[in-house]
């Protein structure tokens, strides 16, 4: 029975290590919009709980834009929602 507990403990530790590594890896990154790919669907704006993104209208049409980059924690949730490959993480400058 103790072998089961040890195995479970190892799995939990590996999960925590992976989570912390993922956070550290993206620490200095911020999302950016590839405007040519953006369809204007708003899915990214709706999913971001930090309100980083807004829709803008310019000469190229309506597309998402990074309005508040300082709020972005590079969680990647918006990228998972985007079906048009219009979001990516870049290094903060
Ligand atoms: S989810 Fe993608 S395609 Fe839709 S508005 Fe956001 S960046 Fe544009
Ligand atoms: S990476 Fe996360 S915090 Fe940054 S814009 Fe996307 S959903 Fe918001």
Coordinates of N, CA and C and ligand atoms in Angstrom, one line a residue:
X1 N 0.8 -1.2 0.0 CA 0.0 0.0 0.0 C 0.9 1.3 0.0
X2 N 2.0 1.2 0.8 CA 2.8 2.4 0.8 C 3.4 2.7 -0.6
X3 N 3.6 1.7 -1.4 CA 4.2 1.9 -2.7 C 3.2 2.8 -3.5
X4 N 1.9 2.5 -3.3 CA 0.9 3.3 -4.0 C 1.0 4.8 -3.6
X5 N 1.2 5.0 -2.3 CA 1.3 6.4 -1.8 C 2.5 7.1 -2.4
X6 N 3.7 6.3 -2.4 CA 4.9 6.9 -2.9 C 4.7 7.2 -4.4
X7 N 4.1 6.3 -5.1 CA 3.9 6.6 -6.6 C 3.0 7.8 -6.8
X8 N 2.0 7.9 -6.0 CA 1.0 9.1 -6.1 C 1.8 10.4 -5.7
X9 N 2.6 10.3 -4.7 CA 3.4 11.5 -4.3 C 4.4 11.9 -5.4
X10 N 5.0 11.0 -6.1 CA 5.9 11.3 -7.2 C 5.1 12.0 -8.3
X11 N 4.0 11.4 -8.7 CA 3.1 12.0 -9.7 C 2.8 13.4 -9.4
X12 N 2.3 13.7 -8.2 CA 1.9 15.0 -7.8 C 3.1 16.0 -7.8
X13 N 4.3 15.5 -7.3 CA 5.5 16.4 -7.4 C 5.9 16.7 -8.8
X14 N 5.8 15.7 -9.7 CA 6.1 16.0 -11.1 C 5.2 17.0 -11.7
X15 N 3.9 16.9 -11.4 CA 2.9 17.8 -11.9 C 3.2 19.2 -11.4
X16 N 3.5 19.3 -10.1 CA 3.8 20.7 -9.6 C 5.1 21.2 -10.3
X17 N 6.1 20.4 -10.5 CA 7.3 20.9 -11.1 C 7.0 21.3 -12.5
X18 N 6.2 20.6 -13.3 CA 5.9 20.9 -14.6 C 5.1 22.3 -14.7
X19 N 4.2 22.4 -13.7 CA 3.4 23.7 -13.7 C 4.3 24.9 -13.4
X20 N 5.2 24.7 -12.4 CA 6.1 25.8 -12.1 C 7.1 26.1 -13.2
X21 N 7.6 25.1 -13.9 CA 8.5 25.3 -15.1 C 7.8 26.0 -16.2
X22 N 6.5 25.7 -16.4 CA 5.7 26.4 -17.5 C 5.6 27.8 -17.1
X23 N 5.3 28.2 -15.9 CA 5.2 29.6 -15.5 C 6.5 30.3 -15.6
X24 N 7.6 29.7 -15.2 CA 8.9 30.3 -15.3 C 9.3 30.6 -16.7
X25 N 9.0 29.6 -17.6 CA 9.4 29.6 -19.0 C 8.8 30.9 -19.7
X26 N 7.6 31.2 -19.4 CA 6.9 32.3 -20.0 C 6.9 33.6 -19.2
X27 N 7.7 33.6 -18.2 CA 7.7 34.8 -17.3 C 8.0 36.1 -18.0
X28 N 8.9 36.1 -19.0 CA 9.2 37.4 -19.7 C 8.5 37.5 -21.1
X29 N 7.4 36.8 -21.2 CA 6.7 36.9 -22.5 C 5.4 37.6 -22.4
X30 N 4.9 38.0 -23.6 CA 3.7 38.7 -23.7 C 3.0 38.3 -25.0
X31 N 1.7 38.3 -25.0 CA 1.0 37.9 -26.2 C 1.1 39.0 -27.3
X32 N 1.0 38.7 -28.5 CA 0.9 39.7 -29.6 C 0.0 39.1 -30.7
X33 N -0.6 40.0 -31.4 CA -1.6 39.7 -32.5 C -1.0 39.7 -33.8
X34 N -1.2 38.6 -34.6 CA -0.8 38.6 -36.0 C -2.0 39.1 -36.8
X35 N -2.0 40.4 -37.1 CA -3.3 41.0 -37.6 C -3.8 40.4 -38.9
X36 N -2.9 40.0 -39.7 CA -3.3 39.4 -41.0 C -4.1 38.1 -40.9
X37 N -3.8 37.4 -39.7 CA -4.5 36.1 -39.5 C -5.8 36.3 -38.8
X38 N -6.0 37.5 -38.2 CA -7.2 37.7 -37.3 C -8.5 37.8 -38.0
X39 N -9.5 37.0 -37.6 CA -10.8 37.1 -38.3 C -11.8 38.1 -37.6
X40 N -11.4 38.6 -36.4 CA -12.2 39.4 -35.6 C -13.3 38.7 -34.9
X41 N -13.1 37.4 -34.5 CA -14.1 36.6 -33.9 C -14.4 37.0 -32.4
X42 N -13.4 37.6 -31.8 CA -13.5 38.1 -30.4 C -13.3 36.9 -29.4
X43 N -13.1 35.7 -29.8 CA -12.9 34.6 -28.8 C -11.8 34.9 -27.8
X44 N -10.7 35.5 -28.2 CA -9.6 35.8 -27.3 C -10.0 36.8 -26.3
X45 N -10.7 37.9 -26.7 CA -11.1 39.0 -25.9 C -12.0 38.4 -24.7
X46 N -12.9 37.5 -25.1 CA -13.9 37.0 -24.1 C -13.2 36.1 -23.1
X47 N -12.1 35.3 -23.5 CA -11.5 34.4 -22.6 C -10.5 35.0 -21.6
X48 N -9.9 36.1 -22.0 CA -8.9 36.7 -21.2 C -9.5 37.4 -19.9
X49 N -9.2 36.8 -18.8 CA -9.7 37.4 -17.5 C -8.9 38.6 -17.1
X50 N -7.8 38.9 -17.7 CA -7.0 40.0 -17.3 C -7.3 41.2 -18.2
X51 N -8.2 41.1 -19.1 CA -8.6 42.2 -20.0 C -7.4 42.9 -20.7
X52 N -6.6 42.0 -21.3 CA -5.4 42.5 -22.0 C -5.8 42.9 -23.4
X53 N -6.7 42.2 -24.0 CA -7.1 42.4 -25.5 C -8.3 43.2 -25.7
X54 N -8.4 44.0 -26.8 CA -9.6 44.7 -27.2 C -9.7 44.6 -28.7
X55 N -10.9 44.8 -29.2 CA -11.1 44.8 -30.6 C -10.9 46.2 -31.1
X56 N -10.2 46.4 -32.2 CA -10.0 47.7 -32.8 C -10.4 47.7 -34.3
X57 N -10.8 48.9 -34.8 CA -11.1 49.0 -36.2 C -10.2 50.0 -36.8
X58 N -9.5 49.5 -37.9 CA -8.6 50.5 -38.6 C -8.7 50.2 -40.1
X59 N -7.8 50.7 -40.8 CA -7.9 50.5 -42.3 C -7.8 49.1 -42.8
X60 N -7.3 48.2 -41.9 CA -7.2 46.8 -42.3 C -8.5 46.0 -41.9
X61 N -9.4 46.7 -41.2 CA -10.6 46.0 -40.7 C -10.7 45.9 -39.2
X62 N -11.5 45.0 -38.7 CA -11.7 44.8 -37.3 C -10.8 43.6 -36.8
X63 N -10.0 43.9 -35.8 CA -9.1 42.8 -35.4 C -8.8 43.0 -33.9
X64 N -8.3 41.9 -33.3 CA -7.9 42.0 -31.8 C -6.6 42.8 -31.7
X65 N -6.4 43.5 -30.6 CA -5.1 44.2 -30.4 C -4.8 44.1 -28.9
X66 N -3.5 44.1 -28.6 CA -3.0 44.1 -27.2 C -3.0 45.5 -26.7
X67 N -4.0 45.8 -25.8 CA -4.2 47.1 -25.3 C -3.4 47.3 -24.0
X68 N -3.4 46.3 -23.2 CA -2.7 46.4 -21.9 C -1.7 45.3 -21.7
X69 N -0.5 45.4 -22.3 CA 0.4 44.3 -22.3 C 1.0 44.0 -20.9
X70 N 1.0 45.0 -20.0 CA 1.5 44.8 -18.7 C 0.6 43.9 -17.9
X71 N -0.6 43.7 -18.3 CA -1.5 42.8 -17.5 C -1.4 41.3 -18.0
X72 N -0.7 41.1 -19.1 CA -0.6 39.7 -19.6 C 0.4 38.9 -18.8
X73 N -0.1 37.7 -18.4 CA 0.8 36.8 -17.7 C 1.2 35.6 -18.6
X74 N 1.0 35.7 -19.9 CA 1.4 34.7 -20.8 C 0.8 33.3 -20.5
X75 N -0.4 33.3 -20.0 CA -1.0 32.0 -19.7 C -1.4 31.2 -20.9
X76 N -1.6 31.9 -22.1 CA -1.8 31.1 -23.3 C -3.3 30.8 -23.5
X77 N -4.2 31.1 -22.6 CA -5.6 30.8 -22.8 C -6.2 31.3 -24.1
X78 N -5.8 32.6 -24.4 CA -6.3 33.2 -25.6 C -5.8 32.4 -26.9
X79 N -4.6 32.0 -26.8 CA -4.0 31.3 -28.0 C -4.7 30.0 -28.2
X80 N -5.1 29.3 -27.1 CA -5.8 28.0 -27.3 C -7.2 28.3 -27.9
X81 N -7.8 29.4 -27.6 CA -9.1 29.7 -28.2 C -9.1 30.1 -29.6
X82 N -8.0 30.7 -30.1 CA -7.9 31.3 -31.4 C -7.8 30.2 -32.4
X83 N -8.7 30.1 -33.4 CA -8.7 29.1 -34.4 C -8.0 29.5 -35.7
X84 N -7.4 30.7 -35.7 CA -6.8 31.3 -36.9 C -5.3 31.5 -36.7
X85 N -4.7 31.0 -35.7 CA -3.3 31.1 -35.5 C -2.9 32.6 -35.5
X86 N -3.7 33.4 -34.9 CA -3.4 34.9 -34.9 C -2.8 35.4 -33.6
X87 N -2.5 34.5 -32.7 CA -1.9 35.0 -31.5 C -0.6 34.2 -31.2
X88 N 0.4 34.9 -30.7 CA 1.6 34.2 -30.3 C 2.3 34.9 -29.1
X89 N 3.2 34.2 -28.5 CA 3.9 34.8 -27.4 C 5.3 35.3 -27.9
X90 N 5.6 36.5 -27.5 CA 6.9 37.1 -27.8 C 7.6 37.5 -26.6
X91 N 8.9 37.8 -26.7 CA 9.7 38.3 -25.5 C 9.3 39.7 -25.2
X92 N 9.2 40.0 -23.9 CA 8.9 41.4 -23.6 C 10.1 42.3 -23.9
X93 N 9.9 43.5 -24.3 CA 11.0 44.4 -24.5 C 11.1 45.5 -23.5
Ligands
LIG1 S1 -9.4 34.6 -31.3 FE1 -7.9 34.9 -33.0 S2 -9.1 35.4 -34.8 FE2 -10.5 35.7 -33.0 S3 -10.3 37.9 -32.6 FE3 -8.8 36.8 -31.3 S4 -6.8 36.9 -32.5 FE4 -8.5 37.4 -33.9
LIG2 S1 -1.9 35.1 -22.6 FE1 -3.4 35.0 -20.9 S2 -3.2 37.0 -19.9 FE2 -2.2 37.2 -21.9 S3 -3.8 38.0 -23.2 FE3 -3.8 35.8 -23.4 S4 -5.4 35.1 -22.0 FE4 -4.8 37.2 -21.5

